[in-house]
Amino acid sequence: MIISNSNPEKVFTVSRTASFKTENGGTTWEGNEAVWQGVNGVWLGNLEKRSVAVHPQNDEIIITGDGGGIFYKSANDFKFEHVYNLEDRANNVVQTIKFSLSNPSVVYAGISIYGGYSIDRPNDGFDLTESSYGMLKSTDGGKTWTDNLNHGLENSQLNIMEIAVHPNDENTVYIATLNNGLYKSVNGAASWTKIGNDIAGKDTRSIAIDKNNPDIIYVGTQRDGIYKSADGGNSFTKLTTGIESEGAIRDIQIDPQNSSRIYAADWLSGVYLSDNNGVTWRIINDGLKNRAVQRLAVSADGAYVYAGTQGEGVFRMTTVNKGPVLQFTSPDHLQTLNVSDNVEIEFLISAYDFNGDNITYEWFLNNVKINDAAATSYVLNTASLNGEINKLKCSISDGFNSPLEIEWTINTGTTDIKKTDFLSFQLSQNYPNPFNPSTIISYEIAKETKVSLEIFDILGRKVETIVNEVQSAGNYNIKFDGSRLSS
């Protein structure tokens, strides 16, 4: 997915059948091309669109790739021209295409087998030893291509999952490979050197280079989270605070206006955000219908973030003048709380502000302001309530936008619930669901407590305990692998 550098409302993306564009921020979309049928009706391979690139200085020049090859369209062309043919290379697809920002005449393309497997290594149907056709390069803006630029990649199976070009040097290029880590070229793809012993042999899927300091590189892996280099890729450190350590990171994007702000797309958990160069992360899934996020794009002004998902289309988030965003509540504010009278309940809430504005919290009980409440928590004794149904509200404001108001409904008309400690956690739906063989279970706890997470089968029999320890307050993502259990 690519956003025009001159118009943040103009976005290009690909789907199974074609490439699409919008010129109104995603309100409506139009197809850029029909399904490629091959030459004289002869099928040229996997036609599922895999990649799109747009000239950084002229968004009328578009290049797309699929199992048939590479297709080029300029402002003067009515339709795409088939400029590179993959017809005699079964199972190869053009996985990624990247323009050089410093010299857009130079374009790189990477080919992989089947586009790589989706999540886990399959038991059958995917030959991990099969090699693709590897790297290609164009020096005329994508009209013609030179292939077989694979010197130094002979042991990598040539499955190229992503490309990143140095922002100031069209000859310095990084490629992420399937199960073979990261490679670097300093001579325009004439030869390649394996780099980053810390990620050697890993299934790397995404790369992002900090344009303000190109020695800083972020790499996303399949099932091993995010790594960061501060020395041009010679060494890497894994980033773990607030982010799933076994995340399937499909894309990483750096805010063009603020390089300390990084977005990461996780196929399992949604979108992560770091505001401090990757030191800490948090999930920002508000509004996403599908957490299987494949691609991200950030507009040149940093005002818009687009997320392309698996099966649910494209979503857009505005970051400028954005009001407070809810992170979590405890207890869950979306469900009525059925409690006994004369018990204490601790309500907790957390929000963040994209623009760094100070956030204030105000609490109201049945529309009467509570003056002695703490900022992000309030302890309510139900003995003080009048009537069975009561409303507790927290109003969160940044002083500029309309307040974010969160409300709990409290029902004291029940007498069989005496303890309320269980209200200080939130367990989310596992994802994917159904799963085979593994899934991610996410939960939040509001304070340090003993956590026990057990798995039961359909007959109610416990099959495994996956967590049984004291944990600190925060968000947790636990992987459950059912492959070792008897069916």
Coordinates of C-alpha atoms in Angstrom, one line a residue, residues 4-410:
S4 CA 0.9 9.7 -2.9
N5 CA 3.5 12.1 -1.6
S6 CA 1.5 15.1 -2.9
N7 CA -2.0 14.1 -1.8
P8 CA -2.6 12.2 1.5
E9 CA -6.1 11.3 0.2
K10 CA -4.7 9.4 -2.8
V11 CA -3.8 5.8 -1.9
F12 CA -2.9 2.8 -4.0
T13 CA -3.3 -0.8 -2.9
V14 CA -3.6 -4.3 -4.3
S15 CA -6.0 -7.2 -3.8
R16 CA -6.4 -10.7 -5.2
T17 CA -7.7 -9.5 -8.5
A18 CA -6.2 -6.1 -9.3
S19 CA -4.6 -2.9 -8.0
F20 CA -6.9 -0.1 -6.8
K21 CA -6.7 3.5 -5.9
T22 CA -8.7 6.1 -4.0
E23 CA -8.5 9.9 -4.3
N24 CA -10.8 10.7 -1.4
G25 CA -9.1 9.0 1.5
G26 CA -10.8 5.6 1.0
T27 CA -14.4 6.7 0.7
T28 CA -14.6 5.2 -2.8
W29 CA -12.1 3.0 -4.7
E30 CA -11.6 2.3 -8.4
G31 CA -9.7 -0.5 -10.1
N32 CA -6.5 0.4 -11.9
E33 CA -6.4 -2.7 -14.1
A34 CA -8.3 -5.8 -15.1
V35 CA -7.1 -9.3 -14.2
W36 CA -4.1 -10.2 -16.3
Q37 CA -5.0 -13.0 -18.7
G38 CA -1.6 -13.6 -20.2
V39 CA -0.5 -13.5 -23.8
N40 CA -3.1 -14.8 -26.2
G41 CA -5.1 -16.2 -23.3
V42 CA -2.2 -18.3 -22.0
W43 CA -2.1 -18.3 -18.2
L44 CA 1.1 -16.9 -16.8
G45 CA 1.0 -18.2 -13.2
N46 CA -0.5 -16.9 -9.9
L47 CA -2.5 -13.8 -10.8
E48 CA -3.1 -12.7 -7.3
K49 CA -1.7 -9.1 -7.0
R50 CA 1.2 -9.0 -4.6
S51 CA 2.9 -5.6 -4.9
V52 CA 2.4 -2.0 -6.0
A53 CA 4.9 0.9 -6.2
V54 CA 4.2 4.5 -7.1
H55 CA 6.8 7.0 -8.4
P56 CA 7.7 9.3 -5.4
Q57 CA 7.5 12.4 -7.6
N58 CA 4.8 11.5 -10.0
D59 CA 1.9 9.4 -8.7
E60 CA 0.6 8.8 -12.3
I61 CA 3.4 6.3 -12.7
I62 CA 2.4 3.0 -11.2
I63 CA 4.1 -0.4 -11.1
T64 CA 2.4 -3.7 -10.0
G65 CA 3.5 -7.3 -9.6
D66 CA 2.0 -10.7 -9.5
G67 CA 2.6 -14.3 -10.7
G68 CA 2.5 -13.1 -14.3
G69 CA 5.3 -10.6 -13.9
I70 CA 5.6 -6.8 -13.6
F71 CA 3.2 -4.3 -15.1
Y72 CA 3.9 -0.6 -15.8
K73 CA 1.5 2.4 -16.3
S74 CA 2.4 6.0 -16.9
A75 CA 0.1 9.1 -17.1
N76 CA -0.1 8.7 -20.8
D77 CA -1.0 5.0 -20.8
F78 CA -4.7 3.9 -20.9
K79 CA -3.8 0.5 -19.4
F80 CA -0.9 -1.3 -17.8
E81 CA 1.9 -2.7 -20.0
H82 CA 3.4 -6.1 -19.3
V83 CA 7.1 -5.2 -19.0
Y84 CA 8.5 -8.3 -17.3
N85 CA 7.3 -11.9 -17.9
L86 CA 7.3 -14.7 -15.4
E87 CA 5.5 -17.2 -17.6
D88 CA 8.2 -19.9 -17.6
R89 CA 8.8 -19.7 -13.8
A90 CA 6.1 -21.6 -12.1
N91 CA 5.1 -20.6 -8.5
N92 CA 7.1 -17.4 -8.7
V93 CA 5.4 -14.1 -7.8
V94 CA 6.6 -10.5 -7.7
Q95 CA 6.4 -10.0 -3.9
T96 CA 7.7 -6.5 -3.5
I97 CA 8.7 -3.4 -5.6
K98 CA 10.5 -0.4 -4.4
F99 CA 11.6 3.0 -6.0
S100 CA 14.7 4.7 -4.9
L101 CA 13.7 8.0 -3.2
S102 CA 17.1 9.6 -4.1
N103 CA 16.9 8.5 -7.7
P104 CA 13.5 7.3 -8.9
S105 CA 14.9 6.0 -12.1
V106 CA 16.2 3.1 -10.1
V107 CA 13.6 0.5 -9.0
Y108 CA 14.1 -2.9 -7.4
A109 CA 11.8 -5.9 -7.4
G110 CA 11.9 -9.1 -5.4
I111 CA 10.4 -12.5 -6.3
S112 CA 9.4 -15.2 -3.9
I113 CA 7.8 -18.7 -4.2
Y114 CA 4.0 -18.4 -3.7
G115 CA 4.6 -15.1 -1.9
G116 CA 5.7 -17.0 1.3
Y117 CA 3.5 -19.0 3.6
S118 CA 0.9 -17.1 5.7
I119 CA 1.8 -17.7 9.3
D120 CA 3.4 -21.0 10.4
R121 CA 5.5 -23.3 8.3
P122 CA 3.0 -25.7 6.7
N123 CA 3.3 -29.4 7.1
D124 CA 2.9 -30.0 3.4
G125 CA 2.3 -28.2 0.2
F126 CA 5.1 -25.7 0.6
D127 CA 8.6 -26.7 -0.4
L128 CA 11.0 -24.8 1.8
T129 CA 14.0 -25.7 -0.5
E130 CA 12.4 -24.4 -3.7
S131 CA 14.1 -21.2 -4.9
S132 CA 12.5 -18.2 -6.6
Y133 CA 14.0 -16.1 -9.4
G134 CA 15.3 -13.6 -6.8
M135 CA 16.2 -9.9 -7.4
L136 CA 15.5 -7.6 -10.4
K137 CA 16.4 -4.0 -11.1
S138 CA 15.3 -1.3 -13.4
T139 CA 17.3 1.8 -14.2
D140 CA 14.7 3.5 -16.4
G141 CA 11.9 3.9 -13.8
G142 CA 10.4 0.4 -14.3
K143 CA 10.0 0.2 -18.1
T144 CA 12.7 -2.5 -18.5
W145 CA 14.3 -4.9 -16.1
T146 CA 17.5 -6.8 -15.5
D147 CA 17.1 -10.1 -13.6
N148 CA 19.2 -12.7 -11.9
L149 CA 20.9 -10.2 -9.6
N150 CA 21.6 -12.9 -7.0
H151 CA 25.3 -13.0 -6.5
G152 CA 25.7 -13.7 -2.8
L153 CA 22.2 -15.0 -2.4
E154 CA 22.8 -18.5 -3.6
N155 CA 22.1 -20.1 -0.2
S156 CA 19.0 -18.1 0.5
Q157 CA 16.4 -19.9 -1.7
L158 CA 16.0 -16.4 -3.2
N159 CA 12.6 -15.8 -1.5
I160 CA 12.6 -12.0 -1.3
M161 CA 9.9 -10.8 1.1
E162 CA 10.7 -7.1 1.3
I163 CA 13.1 -4.5 0.0
A164 CA 14.3 -1.2 1.6
V165 CA 16.5 1.3 -0.3
H166 CA 18.7 3.7 1.5
P167 CA 17.0 7.2 1.4
N168 CA 20.1 9.0 0.2
D169 CA 21.9 6.3 -1.9
E170 CA 20.2 4.2 -4.6
N171 CA 23.0 1.7 -4.5
T172 CA 22.6 0.7 -0.9
V173 CA 19.7 -1.8 -0.6
Y174 CA 18.4 -4.2 2.1
I175 CA 16.3 -7.3 1.5
A176 CA 14.4 -9.5 3.9
T177 CA 14.3 -13.1 3.0
L178 CA 12.1 -16.1 3.9
N179 CA 14.0 -18.1 6.7
N180 CA 17.4 -16.6 5.7
G181 CA 17.5 -13.3 7.5
L182 CA 18.7 -10.0 6.0
Y183 CA 21.0 -9.2 3.1
K184 CA 22.7 -5.9 2.0
S185 CA 24.1 -4.6 -1.2
V186 CA 26.2 -1.5 -1.5
N187 CA 26.7 -1.7 -5.3
G188 CA 23.2 -1.5 -6.7
A189 CA 22.4 -5.3 -6.3
A190 CA 25.5 -6.4 -8.2
S191 CA 26.4 -8.5 -5.1
W192 CA 24.9 -9.2 -1.7
T193 CA 26.3 -9.8 1.8
K194 CA 24.5 -11.4 4.7
I195 CA 24.3 -9.1 7.7
G196 CA 22.9 -9.2 11.2
N197 CA 24.0 -12.4 12.9
D198 CA 21.3 -11.7 15.5
I199 CA 18.6 -12.4 12.9
A200 CA 20.4 -14.9 10.7
G201 CA 18.1 -17.7 9.6
K202 CA 15.0 -15.9 10.7
D203 CA 11.9 -15.5 8.6
T204 CA 12.1 -11.7 7.9
R205 CA 9.1 -10.0 6.4
S206 CA 9.5 -6.2 6.7
I207 CA 12.2 -3.5 6.8
A208 CA 12.0 0.2 7.6
I209 CA 14.9 2.7 7.5
D210 CA 14.9 5.9 9.5
K211 CA 15.4 8.6 6.8
N212 CA 16.9 11.0 9.4
N213 CA 19.4 8.5 10.5
P214 CA 19.7 5.6 7.9
D215 CA 21.9 3.6 10.3
I216 CA 18.7 2.9 12.2
I217 CA 16.8 -0.1 10.7
Y218 CA 13.8 -1.9 12.0
V219 CA 13.1 -5.5 10.8
G220 CA 9.9 -7.4 11.3
T221 CA 9.9 -11.2 11.5
Q222 CA 7.4 -14.0 11.3
R223 CA 6.8 -15.3 14.8
D224 CA 9.7 -13.5 16.4
G225 CA 8.6 -9.8 16.7
I226 CA 10.7 -6.8 15.9
Y227 CA 14.4 -6.2 15.8
K228 CA 16.3 -2.8 15.6
S229 CA 19.8 -2.0 14.4
A230 CA 21.6 1.3 15.2
D231 CA 24.7 0.5 13.0
G232 CA 23.3 0.0 9.5
G233 CA 22.4 -3.7 10.1
N234 CA 25.6 -5.1 11.5
S235 CA 23.9 -6.0 14.8
F236 CA 20.3 -6.1 16.0
T237 CA 18.5 -5.9 19.3
K238 CA 15.1 -7.4 19.9
L239 CA 12.3 -5.0 21.0
T240 CA 10.0 -6.6 23.5
T241 CA 8.4 -4.0 25.8
G242 CA 4.7 -3.9 25.2
I243 CA 4.8 -6.0 22.0
E244 CA 4.2 -9.7 21.4
S245 CA 7.6 -11.4 21.4
E246 CA 6.3 -14.0 18.8
G247 CA 4.5 -11.4 16.7
A248 CA 4.0 -11.9 12.9
I249 CA 5.2 -8.5 11.8
R250 CA 4.1 -7.9 8.2
D251 CA 4.9 -4.2 7.9
I252 CA 6.8 -1.4 9.7
Q253 CA 6.3 2.3 8.8
I254 CA 8.1 5.3 10.3
D255 CA 6.2 8.6 10.6
P256 CA 7.8 10.9 7.9
Q257 CA 7.4 13.9 10.2
N258 CA 8.5 12.2 13.5
S259 CA 11.0 9.4 13.2
S260 CA 10.5 8.5 16.9
R261 CA 7.0 7.3 16.0
I262 CA 6.9 3.8 14.5
Y263 CA 3.9 1.8 13.4
A264 CA 4.0 -2.0 13.1
A265 CA 1.4 -4.4 11.5
D266 CA 1.0 -7.7 13.3
W267 CA -0.9 -10.4 11.4
L268 CA -2.2 -11.7 14.8
S269 CA -2.6 -8.7 17.1
G270 CA -3.3 -5.7 14.8
V271 CA -1.4 -2.4 14.8
Y272 CA 1.3 -1.5 17.3
L273 CA 2.6 2.1 17.9
S274 CA 5.8 3.3 19.5
D275 CA 6.4 6.9 20.3
N276 CA 10.0 6.5 21.5
N277 CA 12.0 4.9 18.8
G278 CA 10.7 1.4 19.5
V279 CA 11.6 1.3 23.2
T280 CA 8.0 0.7 24.2
W281 CA 4.9 -0.3 22.2
R282 CA 1.1 -0.3 22.6
I283 CA -1.7 -1.7 20.5
I284 CA -3.9 0.8 18.6
N285 CA -6.8 -1.3 17.3
D286 CA -9.6 1.2 17.9
G287 CA -12.0 0.9 14.9
L288 CA -10.3 -2.1 13.3
K289 CA -12.7 -4.9 12.4
N290 CA -9.9 -7.3 11.6
R291 CA -6.6 -7.6 13.4
A292 CA -4.9 -9.5 10.6
V293 CA -3.1 -6.4 9.3
Q294 CA -0.9 -7.0 6.2
R295 CA 0.2 -3.5 5.2
L296 CA 0.5 0.0 6.6
A297 CA 1.0 3.4 5.0
V298 CA 1.6 6.8 6.6
S299 CA 1.0 10.0 4.7
A300 CA 3.8 12.4 4.0
D301 CA 2.5 14.9 6.6
G302 CA 2.0 12.1 9.2
A303 CA -1.7 13.0 9.5
Y304 CA -3.1 9.7 8.2
V305 CA -2.3 6.0 8.8
Y306 CA -3.9 3.4 6.5
A307 CA -4.1 -0.3 7.4
G308 CA -4.7 -3.0 4.8
T309 CA -6.2 -6.1 6.4
Q310 CA -6.7 -9.7 5.4
G311 CA -10.3 -10.0 4.1
E312 CA -11.7 -6.7 5.6
G313 CA -10.3 -4.1 3.3
V314 CA -8.6 -0.8 4.2
F315 CA -9.0 1.3 7.4
R316 CA -7.8 4.8 8.0
M317 CA -6.9 6.6 11.2
T318 CA -6.4 10.3 11.7
T319 CA -3.5 11.3 14.0
V320 CA -3.7 15.2 13.9
N321 CA -5.9 16.9 16.5
K322 CA -7.0 13.4 17.6
G323 CA -8.7 13.3 21.0
P324 CA -7.9 10.8 23.7
V325 CA -8.0 7.1 22.8
L326 CA -9.1 4.5 25.3
Q327 CA -6.5 1.8 26.1
F328 CA -8.4 -0.3 28.6
T329 CA -11.0 -0.3 31.4
S330 CA -11.4 -2.5 34.4
P331 CA -14.1 -3.8 34.9
D332 CA -15.2 -4.0 31.2
H333 CA -17.5 -0.9 30.6
L334 CA -19.3 -2.7 27.8
Q335 CA -21.1 -5.1 30.1
T336 CA -23.5 -4.4 33.0
L337 CA -21.9 -5.1 36.4
N338 CA -24.1 -7.3 38.6
V339 CA -22.8 -6.9 42.1
S340 CA -24.0 -7.2 45.7
D341 CA -24.6 -4.2 47.9
N342 CA -22.0 -3.2 50.5
V343 CA -19.0 -4.3 48.5
E344 CA -16.1 -2.2 47.1
I345 CA -15.2 -2.1 43.4
E346 CA -12.1 -0.5 42.0
F347 CA -12.7 1.1 38.6
L348 CA -9.6 1.7 36.5
I349 CA -9.2 3.4 33.2
S350 CA -6.3 4.2 30.8
A351 CA -6.1 6.4 27.7
Y352 CA -3.4 8.0 25.6
D353 CA -3.1 11.0 23.4
F354 CA -1.4 10.9 19.9
N355 CA -0.5 14.5 20.0
G356 CA 1.1 14.4 23.5
D357 CA -1.5 16.7 25.0
N358 CA -2.1 16.4 28.8
I359 CA -5.1 14.3 29.6
T360 CA -7.5 15.0 32.5
Y361 CA -10.0 12.6 34.0
E362 CA -13.2 13.5 35.7
W363 CA -15.6 11.0 37.4
F364 CA -19.4 11.2 37.8
L365 CA -21.8 9.0 39.7
N366 CA -25.3 9.4 38.4
N367 CA -24.3 12.7 36.7
V368 CA -22.9 14.1 40.0
K369 CA -19.2 15.0 39.9
I370 CA -17.0 13.0 42.3
N371 CA -14.4 15.4 43.8
D372 CA -12.2 12.9 45.6
A373 CA -11.6 10.4 42.7
A374 CA -8.0 9.7 41.6
A375 CA -7.2 10.5 38.0
T376 CA -7.3 7.0 36.5
S377 CA -9.1 5.0 39.2
Y378 CA -12.1 5.2 41.6
V379 CA -13.1 2.9 44.4
L380 CA -16.9 2.6 44.8
N381 CA -18.7 1.2 47.8
T382 CA -22.0 -0.1 46.6
A383 CA -23.5 0.7 50.0
S384 CA -23.6 4.3 49.0
L385 CA -25.8 3.7 45.9
N386 CA -29.4 4.6 45.7
G387 CA -31.5 2.2 43.7
E388 CA -30.6 -0.9 41.9
I389 CA -29.3 0.7 38.6
N390 CA -26.6 3.3 38.8
K391 CA -24.3 5.0 36.2
L392 CA -20.6 5.7 36.8
K393 CA -18.9 7.8 34.1
C394 CA -15.4 8.9 33.5
S395 CA -14.9 11.9 31.2
I396 CA -11.4 12.1 29.6
S397 CA -10.3 15.3 27.9
D398 CA -7.2 16.8 26.3
G399 CA -8.6 20.3 26.4
F400 CA -9.0 20.6 22.7
N401 CA -11.4 17.9 21.4
S402 CA -14.7 16.7 22.7
P403 CA -14.2 14.6 25.8
L404 CA -14.1 10.8 25.6
E405 CA -16.8 9.5 27.9
I406 CA -16.8 6.0 29.3
E407 CA -19.8 4.8 31.3
W408 CA -20.4 1.7 33.5
T409 CA -23.9 0.4 34.4
I410 CA -24.0 -1.0 37.9

